[in-house]
Coordinates of C-alpha atoms in Angstrom, one line a residue:
M1 CA 0.2 -0.1 -0.2
R2 CA 2.9 2.1 1.1
R3 CA 4.5 1.5 -2.3
L4 CA 1.4 1.9 -4.2
A5 CA 0.7 5.9 -2.5
Y6 CA 4.0 6.4 -3.4
L7 CA 4.1 5.8 -7.0
I8 CA 0.1 8.1 -7.4
S9 CA 2.3 10.8 -5.6
V10 CA 5.7 10.8 -8.0
L11 CA 2.8 10.8 -10.7
L12 CA 1.0 13.2 -9.9
L13 CA 4.5 15.4 -9.2
S14 CA 5.0 14.4 -12.6
V15 CA 1.8 15.5 -14.1
I16 CA 1.9 18.6 -12.2
S17 CA 5.4 19.5 -13.2
L18 CA 4.8 19.0 -16.7
N19 CA 1.6 21.1 -16.9
H20 CA 4.1 23.9 -15.1
I21 CA 6.4 23.1 -18.5
C22 CA 3.7 23.8 -20.2
A23 CA 2.3 26.9 -18.9
Q24 CA 5.6 28.5 -19.4
V25 CA 6.1 27.9 -23.1
Y26 CA 2.4 27.3 -24.5
E27 CA 1.1 30.6 -25.9
P28 CA -2.4 30.9 -27.9
A29 CA -2.3 30.9 -31.7
P30 CA -3.1 34.6 -32.4
V31 CA -6.9 34.6 -33.8
T32 CA -8.0 36.0 -37.5
V33 CA -11.2 36.6 -37.7
S34 CA -12.9 35.4 -41.1
T35 CA -14.2 36.7 -44.2
E36 CA -16.9 33.6 -45.0
K37 CA -20.3 34.4 -43.3
I38 CA -23.3 32.5 -43.5
R39 CA -26.4 33.0 -42.6
M40 CA -28.5 30.1 -41.0
D41 CA -32.2 31.3 -39.5
G42 CA -32.0 35.2 -39.9
Q43 CA -28.3 35.5 -37.9
L44 CA -25.0 36.0 -39.7
Y45 CA -22.7 33.3 -38.5
Y46 CA -18.4 33.6 -39.6
V47 CA -17.6 30.4 -40.3
H48 CA -14.1 30.1 -38.3
K49 CA -12.0 27.1 -39.1
V50 CA -9.8 26.3 -35.2
V51 CA -6.0 26.6 -35.8
E52 CA -3.7 24.6 -33.3
K53 CA -3.8 26.0 -29.9
Q54 CA -6.0 28.7 -30.6
T55 CA -8.3 28.1 -27.3
L56 CA -12.2 29.0 -26.3
Y57 CA -11.4 32.0 -24.6
S58 CA -9.0 33.7 -27.6
I59 CA -11.5 33.3 -30.6
A60 CA -14.3 34.5 -28.2
K61 CA -12.2 37.1 -27.9
A62 CA -11.5 37.8 -31.3
Y63 CA -14.9 38.2 -32.4
G64 CA -16.1 39.9 -29.5
V65 CA -18.6 37.5 -27.9
S66 CA -18.7 35.2 -24.8
T67 CA -17.5 31.9 -24.8
E68 CA -21.2 30.8 -23.8
D69 CA -22.6 32.5 -27.5
I70 CA -20.2 30.2 -29.3
T71 CA -21.1 27.3 -27.3
A72 CA -25.0 28.0 -28.1
V73 CA -24.6 27.3 -31.1
N74 CA -21.8 24.6 -31.4
P75 CA -23.3 22.3 -29.0
E76 CA -19.9 19.7 -29.8
L77 CA -18.4 22.2 -27.7
K78 CA -20.5 21.8 -24.7
D79 CA -19.4 19.1 -21.4
G80 CA -16.4 20.6 -21.8
N81 CA -15.5 19.1 -25.1
S82 CA -12.0 21.1 -26.7
L83 CA -11.6 22.4 -29.6
K84 CA -9.8 20.1 -32.2
T85 CA -7.4 21.5 -35.0
G86 CA -8.9 21.7 -38.5
S87 CA -12.8 21.7 -37.4
T88 CA -14.7 24.7 -38.5
I89 CA -17.1 26.2 -36.2
L90 CA -19.9 29.3 -36.1
I91 CA -19.2 32.6 -35.0
P92 CA -22.2 34.6 -34.0
A93 CA -21.8 38.2 -35.2
S94 CA -22.8 41.2 -33.6
P95 CA -26.7 41.2 -33.2
V96 CA -28.2 43.7 -36.1
S97 CA -31.4 44.2 -37.7
K98 CA -32.1 41.6 -40.0
Q99 CA -33.2 44.5 -42.6
A100 CA -30.0 47.0 -41.9
D101 CA -27.8 44.0 -42.0
A102 CA -29.1 43.0 -45.4
A103 CA -29.5 46.4 -46.9
A104 CA -25.3 47.3 -45.5
E105 CA -24.1 44.2 -47.9
A106 CA -26.2 45.2 -50.7
K107 CA -24.8 48.9 -50.4
K108 CA -20.7 47.4 -49.8
E109 CA -21.5 46.1 -53.3
N110 CA -21.8 49.2 -54.8
I111 CA -24.0 48.4 -57.8
Q112 CA -25.6 50.9 -60.1
A113 CA -28.8 50.8 -61.0
P114 CA -29.1 50.0 -64.9
S115 CA -29.3 54.1 -66.4
N116 CA -32.3 52.6 -69.0
E117 CA -34.7 50.7 -65.6
K118 CA -38.1 53.6 -66.0
D119 CA -39.5 54.1 -62.1
S120 CA -42.7 53.4 -62.0
D121 CA -44.7 57.1 -61.1
R122 CA -46.1 55.7 -57.6
F123 CA -42.6 55.0 -55.7
D124 CA -41.2 58.4 -56.6
G125 CA -39.3 59.9 -53.5
I126 CA -38.7 55.9 -52.0
D127 CA -35.2 55.8 -51.6
Y128 CA -33.8 52.5 -52.8
F129 CA -30.2 49.9 -53.0
T130 CA -29.3 47.4 -55.4
H131 CA -29.3 44.0 -54.8
K132 CA -27.3 41.5 -57.5
V133 CA -28.8 38.3 -57.7
K134 CA -26.3 35.0 -57.1
W135 CA -26.7 31.9 -58.6
Y136 CA -28.6 30.2 -55.3
E137 CA -31.0 32.9 -54.8
N138 CA -34.3 33.1 -56.3
L139 CA -37.2 35.7 -55.3
Q140 CA -38.4 34.0 -52.6
S141 CA -35.3 34.1 -50.6
I142 CA -34.2 37.6 -52.1
A143 CA -37.9 39.0 -50.1
K144 CA -36.7 36.7 -46.6
K145 CA -33.2 38.3 -47.3
Y146 CA -35.0 41.9 -47.1
G147 CA -37.7 41.4 -44.7
V148 CA -40.3 42.6 -48.2
S149 CA -43.2 40.1 -49.9
Q150 CA -42.2 39.1 -53.5
E151 CA -45.2 41.0 -55.0
L152 CA -43.3 44.1 -53.6
I153 CA -39.8 43.5 -55.5
I154 CA -41.7 42.5 -58.6
E155 CA -43.8 46.1 -58.2
F156 CA -41.2 47.8 -57.7
N157 CA -38.0 46.2 -60.7
N158 CA -41.6 46.1 -63.3
L159 CA -40.8 42.5 -63.2
E160 CA -43.2 40.2 -65.7
S161 CA -42.8 36.8 -63.6
I162 CA -41.3 35.4 -60.5
Y163 CA -38.4 34.0 -62.1
V164 CA -35.0 36.4 -61.4
K165 CA -31.4 35.1 -62.9
K166 CA -28.0 35.3 -61.8
R167 CA -26.4 38.6 -62.0
Q168 CA -29.9 40.5 -62.1
I169 CA -30.0 43.8 -61.2
L170 CA -32.9 44.1 -58.6
K171 CA -34.0 47.8 -56.2
I172 CA -34.9 47.2 -53.0
P173 CA -36.1 50.1 -50.9
D174 CA -34.6 50.8 -48.1
P175 CA -35.8 49.8 -44.6
E176 CA -37.3 53.3 -43.2
F177 CA -39.3 53.2 -47.0
I178 CA -40.5 49.7 -46.4
A179 CA -44.0 50.1 -44.6
R180 CA -45.1 53.3 -47.0
A181 CA -43.6 50.8 -50.5
E182 CA -45.8 47.8 -48.9
A183 CA -48.7 50.0 -48.7
L184 CA -48.7 51.3 -52.1
V185 CA -49.0 47.9 -53.2
S186 CA -51.7 46.2 -50.6
G187 CA -54.1 44.7 -52.0
E188 CA -52.5 44.5 -55.8
K189 CA -52.0 41.5 -57.5
S190 CA -48.7 40.9 -59.4
G191 CA -50.4 38.8 -62.0
T192 CA -47.5 35.7 -61.6
E193 CA -48.3 32.6 -60.0
E194 CA -46.9 32.3 -56.7
T195 CA -44.4 29.4 -55.8
A196 CA -45.4 26.5 -53.3
P197 CA -44.3 27.3 -49.6
A198 CA -40.5 26.6 -49.2
S199 CA -39.7 23.1 -46.8
D200 CA -37.7 24.8 -44.1
T201 CA -34.5 22.6 -45.7
E202 CA -35.2 25.1 -49.1
E203 CA -35.1 28.2 -46.8
K204 CA -31.5 27.5 -45.5
A205 CA -30.3 26.6 -48.1
A206 CA -31.4 29.5 -49.6
A207 CA -30.3 31.9 -46.6
V208 CA -26.8 30.2 -47.1
S209 CA -24.3 33.6 -48.2
L210 CA -21.5 32.4 -50.1
E211 CA -19.5 34.5 -52.6
E212 CA -20.4 33.8 -56.5
P213 CA -18.9 30.9 -58.2
E214 CA -16.3 31.6 -60.7
N215 CA -17.4 28.2 -62.6
L216 CA -20.3 26.5 -61.8
F217 CA -21.1 23.4 -63.1
F218 CA -22.8 23.1 -65.8
D219 CA -23.2 26.4 -65.7
S220 CA -26.4 28.7 -68.4
A221 CA -26.6 24.4 -70.0
S222 CA -29.6 23.9 -69.1
P223 CA -32.8 25.7 -70.6
R224 CA -34.9 28.1 -67.9
G225 CA -38.1 26.2 -67.3
A226 CA -36.9 23.2 -68.7
Q227 CA -39.7 20.2 -66.6
V228 CA -37.6 17.2 -65.3
T229 CA -38.8 14.0 -63.3
I230 CA -35.9 12.1 -61.2
S231 CA -36.9 9.5 -58.8
L232 CA -34.7 8.2 -56.1
V233 CA -34.9 4.9 -55.0
L234 CA -33.3 4.7 -51.6
P235 CA -33.5 2.1 -48.0
L236 CA -34.6 5.2 -45.6
E237 CA -35.7 2.8 -43.2
C238 CA -38.2 5.9 -42.7
S239 CA -41.2 3.3 -42.0
L240 CA -39.8 1.0 -39.7
E241 CA -41.1 2.0 -36.3
G242 CA -38.6 3.5 -33.9
S243 CA -35.7 4.1 -36.5
G244 CA -34.4 7.5 -37.5
G245 CA -33.7 6.2 -40.9
N246 CA -30.6 4.6 -42.7
T247 CA -27.6 7.6 -41.9
N248 CA -25.5 6.9 -45.4
Y249 CA -28.6 7.0 -47.2
M250 CA -30.1 9.8 -45.7
D251 CA -26.8 11.7 -46.5
F252 CA -27.0 11.0 -50.0
Y253 CA -30.8 12.3 -49.8
S254 CA -29.6 15.1 -48.6
G255 CA -26.3 16.0 -50.8
A256 CA -29.4 15.3 -53.8
L257 CA -31.7 18.2 -52.5
L258 CA -28.7 20.7 -52.3
A259 CA -28.5 20.0 -55.9
A260 CA -31.8 19.5 -56.3
K261 CA -31.7 23.5 -55.1
S262 CA -29.3 24.7 -56.7
L263 CA -30.8 23.3 -60.1
N264 CA -33.9 24.9 -59.0
D265 CA -32.8 28.0 -58.3
R266 CA -31.0 28.1 -62.2
G267 CA -34.5 27.6 -63.9
I268 CA -35.6 23.8 -63.8
K269 CA -38.3 23.0 -62.7
L270 CA -37.9 19.3 -60.8
E271 CA -40.7 16.7 -60.0
I272 CA -38.5 14.3 -57.7
N273 CA -40.4 11.2 -56.6
V274 CA -38.5 9.6 -53.4
I275 CA -39.0 6.2 -53.0
D276 CA -38.0 4.6 -49.2
T277 CA -37.6 0.9 -50.4
Q278 CA -38.5 -0.6 -47.2
E279 CA -41.8 0.1 -47.9
Y280 CA -42.2 -2.3 -50.7
N281 CA -41.5 -5.8 -50.3
S282 CA -39.1 -5.8 -53.8
S283 CA -37.9 -3.5 -55.8
A284 CA -40.0 -5.7 -58.5
D285 CA -43.0 -4.3 -56.6
I286 CA -41.5 -0.4 -56.6
A287 CA -41.1 -0.7 -60.7
E288 CA -44.6 -2.5 -61.3
S289 CA -46.3 0.0 -59.2
G290 CA -45.6 2.8 -61.8
I291 CA -44.8 5.1 -59.1
L292 CA -41.6 5.5 -61.5
D293 CA -43.1 5.7 -64.7
G294 CA -42.4 9.0 -66.4
S295 CA -39.2 9.7 -64.9
A296 CA -36.3 10.9 -66.8
Y297 CA -33.3 9.1 -64.6
V298 CA -34.6 6.4 -62.0
I299 CA -31.2 7.1 -59.4
G300 CA -31.0 4.0 -57.2
P301 CA -31.8 1.5 -55.7
V302 CA -28.4 0.9 -53.8
H303 CA -27.5 -3.2 -54.5
A304 CA -26.9 -4.8 -57.7
R305 CA -29.3 -7.6 -56.5
E306 CA -31.6 -4.1 -56.5
I307 CA -31.4 -3.1 -59.2
A308 CA -32.0 -6.3 -61.4
G309 CA -35.0 -6.1 -59.9
M310 CA -36.2 -2.9 -61.7
L311 CA -34.5 -3.8 -64.7
P312 CA -36.8 -5.7 -67.2
Y313 CA -39.8 -2.9 -66.3
C314 CA -37.7 0.2 -66.6
K315 CA -36.4 -1.0 -70.0
R316 CA -39.7 -1.5 -71.3
K317 CA -40.4 2.1 -70.3
G318 CA -37.5 3.7 -71.6
I319 CA -36.5 4.9 -68.1
A320 CA -32.8 5.4 -67.9
T321 CA -31.6 3.2 -64.2
V322 CA -28.5 5.0 -62.3
S323 CA -26.4 2.8 -60.2
P324 CA -24.5 5.2 -58.0
L325 CA -22.5 3.0 -55.5
D326 CA -22.7 -0.7 -56.3
H327 CA -19.6 -1.7 -58.2
K328 CA -21.1 -5.2 -58.9
A329 CA -23.4 -3.7 -60.8
L330 CA -21.8 -3.1 -63.9
E331 CA -22.4 -6.6 -64.9
L332 CA -25.7 -5.9 -65.7
A333 CA -24.7 -3.2 -68.4
Y334 CA -23.9 -6.2 -70.2
E335 CA -27.4 -7.0 -70.8
Y336 CA -30.0 -3.9 -70.2
D337 CA -28.8 -0.7 -72.3
N338 CA -30.9 1.1 -69.7
L339 CA -28.4 1.0 -66.8
V340 CA -26.0 3.8 -66.1
Q341 CA -22.8 2.9 -63.9
I342 CA -21.5 5.5 -61.7
P343 CA -18.4 3.8 -59.6
V344 CA -15.4 3.4 -61.9
S345 CA -14.4 -0.6 -61.9
A346 CA -10.8 -1.4 -61.0
A347 CA -10.4 -2.1 -65.4
S348 CA -10.8 1.4 -66.2
Q349 CA -8.7 2.3 -62.9
F350 CA -5.6 0.2 -64.3
N351 CA -6.2 1.6 -67.9
D352 CA -6.4 5.3 -66.7
I353 CA -3.3 3.8 -64.8
A354 CA -1.5 3.2 -68.3
S355 CA -2.7 6.3 -69.7
W356 CA -1.2 8.1 -66.8
I357 CA 2.4 5.9 -67.1
N358 CA 2.4 6.8 -70.9
E359 CA 1.9 10.2 -70.9
N360 CA 5.2 10.7 -68.3
K361 CA 6.9 7.9 -69.2
A362 CA 10.9 8.5 -69.9
G363 CA 12.5 5.9 -70.4
G364 CA 13.1 3.6 -67.1
T365 CA 11.5 -0.3 -66.0
V366 CA 7.5 -0.2 -66.5
L367 CA 7.2 -3.2 -63.9
V368 CA 3.7 -5.0 -62.7
L369 CA 4.0 -6.4 -59.1
S370 CA 1.5 -9.5 -58.6
E371 CA 0.8 -12.4 -56.3
V372 CA 1.3 -15.6 -56.5
G373 CA -1.4 -17.9 -54.9
G374 CA -4.7 -18.6 -54.2
T375 CA -5.5 -15.3 -52.7
G376 CA -4.3 -14.0 -55.9
G377 CA -7.6 -11.4 -57.8
P378 CA -7.9 -10.9 -62.2
E379 CA -5.6 -7.4 -61.1
K380 CA -2.8 -9.1 -62.9
E381 CA -5.0 -10.3 -65.7
M382 CA -6.7 -6.4 -65.8
A383 CA -2.7 -4.7 -65.4
E384 CA -1.7 -6.5 -68.4
N385 CA -4.6 -5.9 -70.7
A386 CA -4.5 -2.1 -69.8
L387 CA -0.5 -1.5 -70.6
A388 CA -1.2 -3.9 -74.0
R389 CA -3.8 -2.4 -75.2
I390 CA -1.4 0.4 -75.7
G391 CA 1.2 -0.7 -76.4
M392 CA 3.7 0.0 -73.5
E393 CA 6.7 -3.0 -72.9
Y394 CA 6.8 -3.6 -69.5
K395 CA 7.8 -6.6 -67.1
T396 CA 5.9 -8.6 -64.6
F397 CA 7.3 -10.1 -61.3
S398 CA 4.7 -12.9 -58.9
Y399 CA 5.7 -13.6 -56.1
N400 CA 4.4 -14.8 -52.3
I401 CA 4.4 -12.8 -48.9
L402 CA 5.1 -16.8 -47.2
Q403 CA 8.6 -16.3 -49.3
G404 CA 9.9 -13.9 -46.7
R405 CA 11.9 -11.2 -46.9
G406 CA 14.3 -10.5 -49.4
V407 CA 12.6 -10.0 -52.0
E408 CA 13.5 -6.4 -52.9
H409 CA 16.9 -8.1 -54.5
S410 CA 14.5 -10.8 -56.6
I411 CA 12.6 -6.8 -57.7
S412 CA 16.1 -4.9 -58.2
G413 CA 17.4 -7.1 -60.7
L414 CA 14.1 -5.4 -63.3
L415 CA 14.7 -2.2 -62.1
D416 CA 17.1 0.9 -63.6
I417 CA 19.1 2.3 -60.7
N418 CA 19.3 5.6 -63.7
A419 CA 15.7 6.4 -64.4
V420 CA 12.3 6.6 -64.0
N421 CA 11.1 3.1 -62.9
H422 CA 6.9 2.5 -62.6
I423 CA 5.9 0.2 -60.9
V424 CA 2.2 -1.6 -60.6
I425 CA 1.4 -3.4 -57.9
A426 CA -1.5 -5.1 -59.7
S427 CA -3.7 -6.6 -56.0
E428 CA -6.0 -5.8 -53.7
N429 CA -5.6 -8.0 -51.1
E430 CA -4.6 -6.1 -48.6
A431 CA -1.9 -8.3 -46.4
F432 CA 0.1 -8.8 -50.2
V433 CA 0.0 -4.7 -50.8
N434 CA 0.9 -4.2 -47.2
D435 CA 4.4 -6.1 -47.7
A436 CA 4.5 -5.2 -51.8
I437 CA 4.5 -1.8 -50.0
R438 CA 7.2 -2.5 -47.7
N439 CA 9.9 -3.7 -50.4
I440 CA 9.6 -0.7 -52.5
N441 CA 10.1 1.6 -49.6
T442 CA 13.2 -0.4 -48.4
L443 CA 14.1 -0.1 -52.7
C444 CA 13.5 3.9 -52.5
T445 CA 15.0 5.0 -49.6
V446 CA 17.5 2.1 -49.0
G447 CA 18.3 1.7 -52.6
K448 CA 18.0 5.3 -54.1
Y449 CA 16.0 3.9 -56.6
N450 CA 13.8 6.6 -58.3
I451 CA 10.4 4.6 -57.9
R452 CA 6.4 6.0 -59.1
T453 CA 3.9 3.4 -57.7
Y454 CA 1.0 3.0 -59.2
G455 CA -2.2 1.3 -58.0
T456 CA -6.2 1.6 -57.5
A457 CA -8.3 3.3 -55.2
K458 CA -9.1 0.3 -52.7
L459 CA -5.0 1.5 -51.6
R460 CA -6.4 3.9 -50.0
S461 CA -8.6 2.1 -47.2
F462 CA -6.2 -0.1 -45.9
E463 CA -5.7 0.7 -42.2
T464 CA -2.3 -1.7 -41.8
I465 CA -0.1 0.7 -44.4
E466 CA 1.7 3.4 -42.7
T467 CA 0.8 6.3 -44.9
E468 CA 4.3 7.6 -44.3
H469 CA 5.5 4.3 -46.5
F470 CA 2.9 6.4 -49.5
H471 CA 4.7 9.0 -49.4
N472 CA 8.2 7.6 -49.7
V473 CA 7.2 5.3 -53.0
N474 CA 5.7 8.1 -54.2
L475 CA 2.3 6.3 -54.6
H476 CA 0.1 7.1 -57.5
L477 CA -3.5 5.7 -57.5
S478 CA -6.3 6.4 -59.8
M479 CA -10.0 6.4 -57.8
G480 CA -13.4 6.7 -59.0
Y481 CA -14.1 9.4 -55.4
Y482 CA -11.9 12.1 -54.2
V483 CA -13.3 15.8 -52.8
D484 CA -10.4 18.5 -52.8
Y485 CA -11.3 20.1 -50.4
N486 CA -9.3 23.3 -52.6
S487 CA -11.6 24.1 -54.4
R488 CA -13.9 26.8 -54.1
E489 CA -17.6 24.8 -55.2
T490 CA -16.2 22.2 -52.4
M491 CA -15.9 25.1 -50.1
R492 CA -19.5 26.8 -51.1
F493 CA -20.9 22.8 -50.9
L494 CA -20.1 22.6 -47.3
G495 CA -20.8 26.1 -45.9
Q496 CA -24.3 25.6 -47.2
Y497 CA -24.8 21.8 -46.4
R498 CA -23.6 22.4 -42.6
A499 CA -25.6 25.6 -42.3
V500 CA -28.9 23.4 -43.4
F501 CA -27.9 20.3 -41.6
N502 CA -25.8 21.6 -38.6
T503 CA -23.5 18.4 -39.1
E504 CA -20.1 17.7 -41.4
P505 CA -21.0 15.8 -45.2
S506 CA -20.3 12.4 -45.3
P507 CA -18.9 11.3 -48.9
F508 CA -22.7 9.6 -49.6
A509 CA -24.0 13.2 -49.6
F510 CA -21.1 14.3 -51.6
Q511 CA -22.5 11.9 -54.1
G512 CA -25.3 12.5 -53.8
Y513 CA -25.3 15.7 -54.6
D514 CA -23.0 14.6 -57.7
A515 CA -25.0 11.9 -59.1
F516 CA -28.3 14.3 -58.8
M517 CA -26.6 17.2 -60.6
F518 CA -24.8 15.5 -63.5
F519 CA -28.7 13.3 -64.2
A520 CA -30.9 16.2 -63.8
T521 CA -28.9 18.7 -65.6
V522 CA -28.2 15.9 -68.5
A523 CA -32.8 15.3 -68.3
S524 CA -33.2 18.8 -68.6
L525 CA -30.4 19.1 -72.0
K526 CA -32.2 18.8 -75.8
N527 CA -30.3 18.9 -79.1
G528 CA -32.3 20.9 -81.1
S529 CA -35.5 18.8 -80.1
E530 CA -34.3 15.9 -78.9
P531 CA -32.7 14.6 -75.3
I532 CA -28.7 14.9 -75.6
R533 CA -27.4 11.6 -76.0
L534 CA -25.5 10.3 -72.5
E535 CA -22.0 9.4 -74.4
D536 CA -22.0 13.1 -76.3
M537 CA -21.8 14.6 -72.5
P538 CA -18.1 15.7 -72.0
C539 CA -16.3 14.8 -69.1
M540 CA -17.8 16.7 -66.2
H541 CA -16.1 17.7 -63.5
L542 CA -18.1 17.5 -60.2
L543 CA -17.5 17.5 -56.3
Q544 CA -16.8 13.7 -55.6
S545 CA -16.9 12.2 -58.9
D546 CA -15.7 13.0 -62.4
M547 CA -18.5 11.6 -65.1
K548 CA -17.7 10.2 -68.9
F549 CA -19.8 7.4 -69.9
E550 CA -19.5 4.8 -72.6
R551 CA -20.9 1.7 -73.7
V552 CA -19.9 -0.9 -72.2
S553 CA -21.0 -2.8 -75.8
E554 CA -22.8 -1.8 -78.6
N555 CA -26.3 -3.0 -77.2
G556 CA -25.4 -2.5 -73.6
G557 CA -25.4 0.0 -71.2
Y558 CA -23.0 3.1 -69.8
E559 CA -20.0 2.9 -67.6
N560 CA -18.0 5.7 -65.8
K561 CA -14.8 5.6 -67.2
A562 CA -14.1 9.1 -65.7
A563 CA -10.6 8.2 -62.9
R564 CA -9.3 11.0 -60.5
R565 CA -5.6 10.8 -59.5
I566 CA -3.9 11.5 -57.0
V567 CA -0.2 11.7 -55.8
F568 CA 1.5 11.0 -52.8
L569 CA 3.9 13.6 -52.5
N570 CA 7.1 13.4 -50.6
D571 CA 6.7 16.7 -48.4
Y572 CA 3.6 14.4 -46.7
T573 CA 0.5 16.1 -48.5
V574 CA -1.5 14.4 -50.9
K575 CA -2.0 16.0 -54.3
L576 CA -5.1 15.9 -57.2
V577 CA -3.6 15.9 -60.3
E578 CA -5.0 17.3 -63.6
G579 CA -5.1 13.5 -65.0
S580 CA -8.1 12.0 -68.0
A581 CA -10.8 13.1 -66.2
F582 CA -10.2 17.0 -66.5

């Protein structure tokens, strides 16, 4: 007992001493007030990214608010939870009236109203400022932002309808003149049809204040007023008693909603059928019910076996069916010409790798590294076919991980010490890939060979491999999915998603946005009087996916051939590089 008490005393003294030392050298990181703001439920917030060593107190002090103000809008910080470096929190802006704040923002833009616009006589003497319509705004969201009616904006600007265009200049009465202006149009009707009341989700999305994007997906590609019907078939589990729904597919649905909001604001009239697969006995029952009839695209179901149950009916009705997530559904495309497969197959990834090597090869050896034994998959054949397809010379080396160490010496005999060597890991077996990366790491760090290592997206999911080795071997991955957080489009989506759903988007949310954005837009496009063909669409760069579809055979369905390329650099950063999908 005395020994235990002694050890506890020593431990406590050590902790006290350590805390004392830390206190002497610790300095909170300076806090820079963010320039990014969002509006949520009528309140303006700063979007602040936490930097290492920043404290709740230092952040609150910089923004002129209390720590309680911050924890009130960031519940995850309550109960003593600490700030996480790199996380994003919302900081309430100084409380001001909604109208005055919105007017001040508009005046900052210093936009002049068009000189050829004629004022109505009845509004003479009413001061106003101007508002430039953002890409995500509609008349309803603008009216709500400034606390005025839609009728007032229509009458004050002599609009012919409720539709407004991106970058259109609108006049908004100054706050002190709003009551007078509203009285002038009281009881009068604009002669336009009102839109249906927006849902809470739509209103929040419309209220998010973000910068005007430089390059919108499919910007101005779709004709205003185009009518599109899209069906989403997902296992949401909403009908199950006590169930909050399937989180992953709710995320997918949430991302699709934000895409629909963006498209609606650009004038595409959407009808969305949301079908919960849990409410039906089978996917065939969903199709035979007729609920999918008239859809331009059906996105879902999720699993290949469920997609197979819907395809015969959808083919008879001429409805294109999109497989959004399951790689196994690609096999169905060889039988059904109405199937569209989004996930990029391993074979397509190896084709991209072969093209990637061909674009950068300058001498040196191309080596296909594969596994011998029962766990070896079809990847070796895929890699060799991809290289042969473009006429590239290559060597092969196969081994079993039970051969023990020393394999790197055999591999080195196939490489060129004086040139760049390209090694393709033709396996998706984690144990083999781990051993292969370890051997290549030895060749790079000890043998001083100049090596570029290539693999498919599967490698990035392996948790047993030291990330440091990925950087040491100069790993090049061909990916079906990858989010570039340096992209302005990504940052806008993050701001909207956080504001609307009060959480971080998962990969399913990004995929829901990409799938809905792409196929709803394609459905709205026309080539003369005919719908545009999917194979005629250029390669499109979205948030998480790139999409370029080709038929798998003359009479087959479509496969996405667009892969993204990332490189693990020796400075321990990961870079998205320009490739076949750009």
